[in-house]
Amino acid sequence: MPEQPNFLIIITDQFHPNCLGYAGHPVVRTPHIDRLAGEGMNFSRAYTSQPLCMPARATLFTGLAPRGHRVRMNGIPLDPTIPTFTEALRQAGYRTHCTGKVHLHNSGTPSGMSVEDLRAQDFPESRELWLKGGIEKLPLPYYGLESVDFCSGHGHGSFGEYLHWLTKEHPQEAELFLNKTPLEKPSPAAEFFNRNSYKWALPADLHPLSWIVDRTLDFLDQAGREGKSVRDPFLLICGIQEPHPPFAPPAPYCYHHHEEDVPVPIGREGEYEDLPPHFRQMFETSITTSGNLRQPMSETLPYAAECTAHYLGLIEMIDDQVGRILQSLKDNGLEEDTVVVFTADHGEALGDHGLWGKGPYHFDGVIRVPFLMSWKGKVNSGQVYAEPVSLLDFAPTLLDLAGVPVPMGKLPPEPETENGPPPWPGRSLKPILLDGETYPDSDALVEMDEDYLGFKMRTLVTKRHRLTVYSGKPYGELFDLENDPQELWNLWDNAEYRSLRDALRLRLLDKITSTDISLPRQLSRA
């Protein structure tokens, strides 16, 4: 087997794909991430498998669509018996480590259950158990991770080993964390759900993001000291919790942008007349959905610029931390041996179309994610791949680069069938990365089960169109991304587009069928 590369994977949370310097954003400054894009390949049209944290992260680990790994929504733990790319790399000799967020298990307490009834082995990422001291470390190995420096939650809701460290080593500053202390009197947006916004008094160097990156640098320093003599190669996942709300950057990042300077959100008058009814309900009423909790999104309108300014501040804080990581990689002599990936589990609406958060809607800012891959000396600099790809392609790409086969569980000595479909629905991007190839068919599938509203969403993104269907509903969405890149005009009911709509529905059906789970493999005829 040829020499295997290290992998450094930076996974952010709820990152709007346009809020980056290289993506053309007019005010945000991200020089370090921009440099990463310039040194490798930018998959400019990469789409999540599901715009919620747990389903998307389960896809990253398992290579399966939500229908395959069965984490249909947040709050459903990933079955630990399902093979993961992390375990495949561990079995192949990789040292596997994660700093920060994992979120493959419930962080909340199951509905109707008391925290006293929870067992640590059943709910190892339970926020309440961590806060009560019932858990000190994750059980190892954890979904293929040999070790974890665990910090989950977001902002002032963070917990895990970070919070234990903060309260022990910095008890005075920990009060700023525990009391959600603002630097100045906050606006009413500080109490909004999934978009709460204020300037946080916690020092930046004690922020959860800084702690996560400090632990990342600890790992890289150790790998640099060991060189190739001990446990090489490695997989290092840096699970960054930001820019997911609360939009509460510390100084100086909370002062980087003035409200009058941030871009105005996308939208048009009368837009909801052409969209499914839950869009207006989310904007005007106290509806509960996967991305909202009993609060009309219209209440955010007076504070939209503030929320956006703070969101961009968090992104610039992320960029500075990415700069630290890339410098450490260089200082430790690991650049040429390491594949670097920067991505996100899903996007953020950020006020576009009057919406905040991550669903149930499949607008571009929510389902498209940044996806950069760099490998010094192997991937040509400054490449942009503008065809649709999917986070389903993430795990098979890493295994292919490592020369490790996709884990398939029990197999017979000889295949029972020769024409079985691939075990994972995604495709390796290695030929695109290293050989400049292009896949002829490049549709992306996005799923979402919305039990709160009683329907399932399925979206097909092609080179030109985005089609979204709702189970059991007569309505849907069809956008021409070439002529309407801001997705302002829904063509679903337009008679001129009926034949196209029907053709795309058949194409969506084929995509759903082709991405169904193909594991386990057949052992014998019967």
C-alpha positions as semicolon CSV with decimal commas, in nm:
position;residue;x (nm);y (nm);z (nm)
1;M;0,000;0,000;0,000
2;P;0,139;0,347;-0,085
3;E;0,220;0,578;0,205
4;Q;-0,102;0,689;0,371
5;P;-0,171;1,058;0,435
6;N;-0,276;1,212;0,763
7;F;-0,619;1,372;0,771
8;L;-0,704;1,699;0,945
9;I;-1,079;1,756;0,925
10;I;-1,225;2,089;1,039
11;I;-1,604;2,059;1,075
12;T;-1,791;2,379;1,156
13;D;-2,156;2,407;1,254
14;Q;-2,432;2,597;1,070
15;F;-2,201;2,786;0,830
16;H;-2,367;2,991;0,553
17;P;-2,171;2,900;0,236
18;N;-2,154;3,260;0,108
19;C;-2,012;3,410;0,430
20;L;-1,649;3,368;0,324
21;G;-1,404;3,599;0,154
22;Y;-1,328;3,356;-0,129
23;A;-1,703;3,315;-0,187
24;G;-1,733;3,687;-0,259
25;H;-1,893;3,811;0,063
26;P;-1,870;4,192;0,066
27;V;-1,763;4,246;0,430
28;V;-1,652;3,929;0,610
29;R;-1,275;3,875;0,631
30;T;-1,149;3,516;0,621
31;P;-0,788;3,528;0,494
32;H;-0,682;3,194;0,644
33;I;-0,976;2,996;0,507
34;D;-0,933;3,183;0,179
35;R;-0,571;3,067;0,171
36;L;-0,682;2,710;0,225
37;A;-0,922;2,746;-0,068
38;G;-0,641;2,891;-0,279
39;E;-0,403;2,607;-0,195
40;G;-0,641;2,326;-0,284
41;M;-0,980;2,255;-0,431
42;N;-1,301;2,441;-0,358
43;F;-1,609;2,226;-0,411
44;S;-1,827;2,531;-0,454
45;R;-2,154;2,339;-0,482
46;A;-2,134;2,088;-0,198
47;Y;-2,462;1,994;-0,028
48;T;-2,543;1,844;0,307
49;S;-2,740;1,520;0,330
50;Q;-2,978;1,675;0,585
51;P;-2,968;2,029;0,727
52;L;-2,968;1,927;1,094
53;C;-2,661;1,855;1,306
54;M;-2,704;1,490;1,406
55;P;-2,825;1,352;1,069
56;A;-2,554;1,538;0,877
57;R;-2,278;1,430;1,115
58;A;-2,400;1,071;1,105
59;T;-2,364;1,089;0,725
60;L;-2,008;1,220;0,758
61;F;-1,915;0,928;0,984
62;T;-2,107;0,646;0,812
63;G;-2,112;0,746;0,445
64;L;-2,485;0,673;0,445
65;A;-2,790;0,884;0,369
66;P;-3,020;0,953;0,666
67;R;-3,245;0,673;0,541
68;G;-2,945;0,441;0,575
69;H;-2,804;0,541;0,913
70;R;-3,158;0,610;1,048
71;V;-3,071;0,935;1,224
72;R;-3,371;1,095;1,056
73;M;-3,383;1,399;1,284
74;N;-3,195;1,552;1,573
75;G;-3,245;1,356;1,893
76;I;-3,198;1,010;1,739
77;P;-2,866;0,847;1,843
78;L;-2,651;0,680;1,580
79;D;-2,654;0,301;1,617
80;P;-2,295;0,214;1,722
81;T;-2,309;-0,111;1,525
82;I;-2,321;0,078;1,193
83;P;-1,972;0,083;1,037
84;T;-1,796;0,421;1,026
85;F;-1,506;0,556;0,823
86;T;-1,334;0,645;1,151
87;E;-1,338;0,283;1,266
88;A;-1,221;0,168;0,921
89;L;-0,922;0,401;0,947
90;R;-0,857;0,292;1,306
91;Q;-0,856;-0,073;1,201
92;A;-0,613;0,021;0,923
93;G;-0,365;0,160;1,176
94;Y;-0,468;0,526;1,197
95;R;-0,454;0,714;1,525
96;T;-0,806;0,864;1,543
97;H;-0,877;1,165;1,761
98;C;-1,143;1,435;1,787
99;T;-1,141;1,770;1,961
100;G;-1,468;1,950;2,033
101;K;-1,807;1,853;1,901
102;V;-1,908;1,501;1,798
103;H;-2,289;1,502;1,836
104;L;-2,369;1,150;1,726
105;H;-2,576;1,098;2,040
106;N;-2,847;1,292;2,220
107;S;-2,737;1,601;2,408
108;G;-3,090;1,654;2,541
109;T;-3,283;1,445;2,791
110;P;-3,549;1,222;2,628
111;S;-3,898;1,368;2,649
112;G;-4,079;1,266;2,967
113;M;-3,766;1,115;3,125
114;S;-3,593;1,248;3,435
115;V;-3,218;1,301;3,425
116;E;-3,198;1,071;3,728
117;D;-3,320;0,790;3,504
118;L;-3,042;0,839;3,247
119;R;-2,750;0,600;3,235
120;A;-2,416;0,732;3,120
121;Q;-2,358;0,431;2,894
122;D;-2,689;0,497;2,718
123;F;-2,654;0,877;2,686
124;P;-2,281;0,957;2,682
125;E;-2,333;1,304;2,531
126;S;-2,614;1,406;2,769
127;R;-2,569;1,768;2,872
128;E;-2,747;1,713;3,204
129;L;-2,531;1,416;3,296
130;W;-2,213;1,607;3,215
131;L;-2,329;1,909;3,418
132;K;-2,418;1,691;3,717
133;G;-2,081;1,515;3,708
134;G;-2,226;1,183;3,594
135;I;-1,984;1,175;3,299
136;E;-1,619;1,280;3,295
137;K;-1,507;1,128;2,961
138;L;-1,669;0,970;2,658
139;P;-1,649;0,589;2,642
140;L;-1,367;0,484;2,411
141;P;-1,337;0,400;2,135
142;Y;-1,626;0,628;2,044
143;Y;-1,766;0,564;1,696
144;G;-1,415;0,477;1,581
145;L;-1,242;0,759;1,772
146;E;-0,961;0,633;1,994
147;S;-0,965;0,953;2,200
148;V;-1,176;1,267;2,232
149;D;-1,128;1,608;2,394
150;F;-1,502;1,660;2,428
151;C;-1,686;1,991;2,413
152;S;-2,043;1,997;2,288
153;G;-2,329;2,246;2,289
154;H;-2,283;2,603;2,164
155;G;-2,159;2,925;2,319
156;H;-2,290;2,969;2,673
157;G;-2,461;2,630;2,637
158;S;-2,131;2,446;2,593
159;F;-2,049;2,154;2,820
160;G;-1,809;1,863;2,851
161;E;-1,440;1,858;2,934
162;Y;-1,412;2,226;2,837
163;L;-1,653;2,336;3,108
164;H;-1,483;2,115;3,367
165;W;-1,152;2,280;3,271
166;L;-1,291;2,634;3,276
167;T;-1,454;2,604;3,618
168;K;-1,140;2,447;3,768
169;E;-0,867;2,657;3,607
170;H;-1,047;2,990;3,563
171;P;-1,325;3,007;3,825
172;Q;-1,361;3,385;3,807
173;E;-1,406;3,393;3,430
174;A;-1,629;3,085;3,454
175;E;-1,888;3,310;3,617
176;L;-1,900;3,512;3,293
177;F;-1,973;3,187;3,113
178;L;-2,229;3,051;3,356
179;N;-2,415;3,382;3,386
180;K;-2,411;3,452;3,012
181;T;-2,265;3,791;3,100
182;P;-2,288;4,049;2,819
183;L;-2,029;4,319;2,752
184;E;-2,307;4,574;2,717
185;K;-2,683;4,584;2,761
186;P;-2,823;4,338;2,504
187;S;-3,121;4,387;2,276
188;P;-3,429;4,161;2,294
189;A;-3,253;3,940;2,038
190;A;-3,052;3,792;2,326
191;E;-3,356;3,582;2,413
192;F;-3,448;3,459;2,065
193;F;-3,441;3,089;1,989
194;N;-3,179;2,970;1,739
195;R;-3,073;3,329;1,670
196;N;-3,004;3,477;2,015
197;S;-2,756;3,760;1,978
198;Y;-2,538;3,958;2,222
199;K;-2,179;4,060;2,289
200;W;-2,022;3,811;2,532
201;A;-1,794;3,922;2,815
202;L;-1,606;3,590;2,823
203;P;-1,244;3,652;2,709
204;A;-1,175;3,519;2,362
205;D;-0,884;3,304;2,477
206;L;-1,119;3,121;2,718
207;H;-1,399;3,075;2,467
208;P;-1,497;2,712;2,388
209;L;-1,366;2,761;2,034
210;S;-1,023;2,858;2,164
211;W;-1,015;2,558;2,398
212;I;-1,105;2,321;2,113
213;V;-0,831;2,461;1,892
214;D;-0,581;2,456;2,181
215;R;-0,645;2,083;2,214
216;T;-0,608;2,048;1,836
217;L;-0,268;2,215;1,855
218;D;-0,170;1,986;2,144
219;F;-0,236;1,686;1,920
220;L;-0,043;1,835;1,626
221;D;0,251;1,924;1,851
222;Q;0,264;1,566;1,976
223;A;0,241;1,431;1,621
224;G;0,523;1,666;1,521
225;R;0,743;1,546;1,805
226;E;0,676;1,182;1,726
227;G;0,731;1,222;1,354
228;K;0,694;0,898;1,160
229;S;0,822;0,679;1,438
230;V;0,503;0,642;1,647
231;R;0,143;0,574;1,539
232;D;0,161;0,745;1,205
233;P;-0,066;0,829;1,021
234;F;-0,347;1,008;1,204
235;L;-0,704;1,126;1,160
236;L;-0,769;1,445;1,356
237;I;-1,121;1,590;1,358
238;C;-1,158;1,944;1,490
239;G;-1,529;1,979;1,572
240;I;-1,594;2,354;1,588
241;Q;-1,931;2,454;1,735
242;E;-1,955;2,794;1,568
243;P;-2,102;2,992;1,395
244;H;-2,415;2,813;1,523
245;P;-2,616;3,037;1,756
246;P;-2,598;3,187;2,010
247;F;-2,458;3,467;1,795
248;A;-2,248;3,582;2,090
249;P;-1,892;3,661;1,985
250;P;-1,645;3,785;2,247
251;A;-1,436;4,098;2,204
252;P;-1,287;4,201;1,971
253;Y;-1,494;3,998;1,725
254;C;-1,826;4,135;1,847
255;Y;-1,710;4,480;1,731
256;H;-1,575;4,382;1,390
257;H;-1,890;4,478;1,196
258;H;-2,139;4,761;1,227
259;E;-2,503;4,681;1,171
260;E;-2,537;4,936;0,892
261;D;-2,260;4,765;0,694
262;V;-2,391;4,408;0,674
263;P;-2,574;4,294;0,358
264;V;-2,952;4,303;0,346
265;P;-3,105;3,952;0,352
266;I;-3,243;3,799;0,033
267;G;-3,620;3,817;-0,017
268;R;-3,904;3,979;-0,206
269;E;-4,251;4,112;-0,131
270;G;-4,522;3,846;-0,164
271;E;-4,272;3,560;-0,161
272;Y;-4,478;3,344;0,076
273;E;-4,774;3,344;-0,164
274;D;-4,586;3,097;-0,382
275;L;-4,432;2,882;-0,109
276;P;-4,574;2,596;0,102
277;P;-4,790;2,718;0,392
278;H;-4,544;2,643;0,672
279;F;-4,314;2,922;0,548
280;R;-4,566;3,189;0,638
281;Q;-4,654;3,004;0,959
282;M;-4,289;3,006;1,069
283;F;-4,263;3,376;0,995
284;E;-4,589;3,488;1,153
285;T;-4,685;3,235;1,424
286;S;-4,542;3,048;1,722
287;I;-4,506;2,721;1,533
288;T;-4,262;2,454;1,650
289;T;-4,042;2,285;1,387
290;S;-3,703;2,117;1,378
291;G;-3,541;2,460;1,352
292;N;-3,779;2,677;1,554
293;L;-3,941;2,669;1,896
294;R;-4,262;2,864;1,952
295;Q;-4,137;3,200;1,828
296;P;-4,238;3,389;1,510
297;M;-3,935;3,465;1,298
298;S;-4,087;3,804;1,215
299;E;-3,986;3,913;1,567
300;T;-3,624;3,907;1,452
301;L;-3,672;4,169;1,178
302;P;-3,572;4,473;1,390
303;Y;-3,255;4,293;1,499
304;A;-3,161;4,111;1,178
305;A;-2,857;4,331;1,111
306;E;-2,732;4,284;1,467
307;C;-2,766;3,906;1,442
308;T;-2,583;3,904;1,111
309;A;-2,303;4,129;1,237
310;H;-2,243;3,899;1,533
311;Y;-2,263;3,590;1,310
312;L;-1,991;3,736;1,087
313;G;-1,785;3,812;1,398
314;L;-1,799;3,444;1,494
315;I;-1,685;3,349;1,144
316;E;-1,385;3,580;1,171
317;M;-1,301;3,422;1,506
318;I;-1,316;3,081;1,337
319;D;-1,084;3,209;1,065
320;D;-0,823;3,322;1,315
321;Q;-0,836;2,980;1,480
322;V;-0,802;2,806;1,141
323;G;-0,493;3,020;1,090
324;R;-0,349;2,885;1,415
325;I;-0,419;2,528;1,304
326;L;-0,259;2,573;0,963
327;Q;0,047;2,738;1,117
328;S;0,083;2,451;1,365
329;L;0,060;2,202;1,080
330;K;0,346;2,384;0,907
331;D;0,555;2,433;1,222
332;N;0,531;2,062;1,302
333;G;0,645;1,959;0,955
334;L;0,312;1,791;0,874
335;E;0,192;1,995;0,574
336;E;0,309;1,766;0,296
337;D;0,178;1,451;0,466
338;T;-0,168;1,582;0,557
339;V;-0,496;1,616;0,369
340;V;-0,682;1,916;0,513
341;V;-1,061;1,941;0,485
342;F;-1,273;2,240;0,585
343;T;-1,649;2,193;0,579
344;A;-1,974;2,226;0,778
345;D;-2,258;1,997;0,871
346;H;-2,517;2,236;0,720
347;G;-2,583;2,604;0,652
348;E;-2,779;2,890;0,808
349;A;-3,070;3,090;0,660
350;L;-2,937;3,414;0,817
351;G;-3,254;3,610;0,755
352;D;-3,286;3,522;0,386
353;H;-3,651;3,487;0,288
354;G;-3,738;3,605;0,641
355;L;-3,602;3,284;0,795
356;W;-3,335;3,190;1,049
357;G;-3,172;2,861;1,135
358;K;-3,186;2,544;0,931
359;G;-3,527;2,424;0,840
360;P;-3,766;2,283;0,746
361;Y;-3,660;2,464;0,431
362;H;-3,402;2,384;0,166
363;F;-3,292;2,723;0,044
364;D;-2,934;2,741;-0,080
365;G;-2,790;2,903;0,233
366;V;-2,919;2,614;0,444
367;I;-2,834;2,307;0,235
368;R;-2,510;2,415;0,065
369;V;-2,191;2,404;0,270
370;P;-1,829;2,513;0,235
371;F;-1,616;2,216;0,132
372;L;-1,243;2,267;0,079
373;M;-0,978;1,998;0,034
374;S;-0,606;2,064;0,029
375;W;-0,300;1,837;0,011
376;K;0,026;2,019;-0,040
377;G;0,210;1,894;-0,345
378;K;-0,071;1,659;-0,448
379;V;-0,378;1,878;-0,513
380;N;-0,320;2,163;-0,757
381;S;-0,374;2,507;-0,609
382;G;-0,675;2,726;-0,673
383;Q;-0,907;2,471;-0,831
384;V;-1,284;2,518;-0,824
385;Y;-1,519;2,228;-0,891
386;A;-1,858;2,383;-0,967
387;E;-2,067;2,068;-1,019
388;P;-2,292;1,946;-0,735
389;V;-2,131;1,708;-0,485
390;S;-2,262;1,578;-0,153
391;L;-2,142;1,517;0,200
392;L;-2,220;1,155;0,108
393;D;-1,893;1,177;-0,088
394;F;-1,686;1,278;0,216
395;A;-1,624;0,938;0,380
396;P;-1,558;0,738;0,060
397;T;-1,312;1,006;-0,054
398;L;-1,107;0,986;0,266
399;L;-1,099;0,606;0,261
400;D;-0,999;0,608;-0,106
401;L;-0,714;0,852;-0,037
402;A;-0,599;0,625;0,246
403;G;-0,628;0,310;0,036
404;V;-0,875;0,163;0,288
405;P;-1,182;-0,026;0,162
406;V;-1,536;0,077;0,256
407;P;-1,641;-0,124;0,565
408;M;-1,910;-0,375;0,469
409;G;-1,936;-0,600;0,773
410;K;-1,953;-0,976;0,719
411;L;-1,863;-1,093;0,368
412;P;-1,847;-1,439;0,209
413;P;-1,510;-1,560;0,076
414;E;-1,653;-1,519;-0,274
415;P;-1,920;-1,261;-0,369
416;E;-2,264;-1,415;-0,411
417;T;-2,354;-1,155;-0,674
418;E;-2,142;-0,963;-0,920
419;N;-2,387;-0,680;-0,995
420;G;-2,462;-0,544;-0,650
421;P;-2,467;-0,165;-0,609
422;P;-2,183;0,015;-0,429
423;P;-2,197;-0,035;-0,051
424;W;-2,211;0,341;0,011
425;P;-2,422;0,582;-0,196
426;G;-2,152;0,848;-0,225
427;R;-1,859;0,857;-0,465
428;S;-1,493;0,915;-0,403
429;L;-1,381;1,260;-0,512
430;K;-1,021;1,139;-0,546
431;P;-1,032;1,133;-0,931
432;I;-1,150;1,495;-0,927
433;L;-0,893;1,600;-0,666
434;L;-0,585;1,434;-0,807
435;D;-0,661;1,365;-1,173
436;G;-0,885;1,654;-1,279
437;E;-1,173;1,429;-1,378
438;T;-1,541;1,535;-1,386
439;Y;-1,838;1,316;-1,308
440;P;-2,096;1,329;-1,590
441;D;-2,399;1,307;-1,357
442;S;-2,375;1,516;-1,045
443;D;-2,714;1,556;-0,882
444;A;-2,725;1,598;-0,504
445;L;-2,998;1,462;-0,275
446;V;-3,103;1,637;0,046
447;E;-3,344;1,479;0,293
448;M;-3,542;1,603;0,590
449;D;-3,803;1,426;0,800
450;E;-4,014;1,692;0,971
451;D;-4,212;1,501;1,232
452;Y;-4,319;1,824;1,400
453;L;-4,523;1,915;1,090
454;G;-4,599;1,562;0,973
455;F;-4,420;1,542;0,640
456;K;-4,094;1,432;0,480
457;M;-3,897;1,658;0,249
458;R;-3,679;1,535;-0,036
459;T;-3,476;1,771;-0,252
460;L;-3,289;1,716;-0,577
461;V;-3,025;1,970;-0,676
462;T;-2,905;1,952;-1,035
463;K;-2,663;2,173;-1,221
464;R;-2,949;2,414;-1,299
465;H;-3,251;2,338;-1,079
466;R;-3,363;2,271;-0,723
467;L;-3,675;2,057;-0,676
468;T;-3,828;1,995;-0,331
469;V;-4,123;1,762;-0,268
470;Y;-4,327;1,708;0,048
471;S;-4,475;1,367;0,126
472;G;-4,853;1,360;0,104
473;K;-4,873;1,726;-0,001
474;P;-4,980;1,875;-0,336
475;Y;-4,734;2,163;-0,309
476;G;-4,361;2,175;-0,365
477;E;-4,079;2,395;-0,489
478;L;-3,902;2,431;-0,821
479;F;-3,635;2,694;-0,878
480;D;-3,432;2,773;-1,188
481;L;-3,092;2,839;-1,029
482;E;-2,946;2,975;-1,352
483;N;-3,205;3,252;-1,401
484;D;-3,304;3,286;-1,035
485;P;-2,996;3,212;-0,820
486;Q;-3,154;3,377;-0,515
487;E;-3,453;3,138;-0,531
488;L;-3,715;3,410;-0,528
489;W;-3,965;3,265;-0,777
490;N;-4,115;2,924;-0,711
491;L;-4,213;2,764;-1,044
492;W;-4,393;2,460;-0,899
493;D;-4,741;2,571;-1,011
494;N;-4,627;2,742;-1,331
495;A;-4,792;2,557;-1,621
496;E;-4,494;2,625;-1,849
497;Y;-4,269;2,425;-1,618
498;R;-4,502;2,131;-1,552
499;S;-4,320;1,889;-1,784
500;L;-3,983;1,987;-1,633
501;R;-4,125;1,946;-1,283
502;D;-4,250;1,597;-1,364
503;A;-3,920;1,498;-1,525
504;L;-3,729;1,617;-1,219
505;R;-3,964;1,423;-0,992
506;L;-3,874;1,105;-1,180
507;R;-3,508;1,199;-1,156
508;L;-3,552;1,250;-0,782
509;L;-3,715;0,909;-0,751
510;D;-3,418;0,750;-0,926
511;K;-3,177;0,936;-0,694
512;I;-3,365;0,817;-0,386
513;T;-3,360;0,459;-0,514
514;S;-2,993;0,465;-0,605
515;T;-2,890;0,605;-0,266
516;D;-3,084;0,350;-0,060
517;I;-2,869;0,143;0,173
518;S;-2,690;-0,150;0,010
519;L;-2,553;-0,307;0,329
520;P;-2,525;-0,569;0,464
521;R;-2,398;-0,782;0,178
522;Q;-2,553;-1,114;0,079
523;L;-2,367;-1,412;0,227
524;S;-2,536;-1,687;0,025
525;R;-2,832;-1,736;-0,205
526;A;-3,069;-1,807;0,084
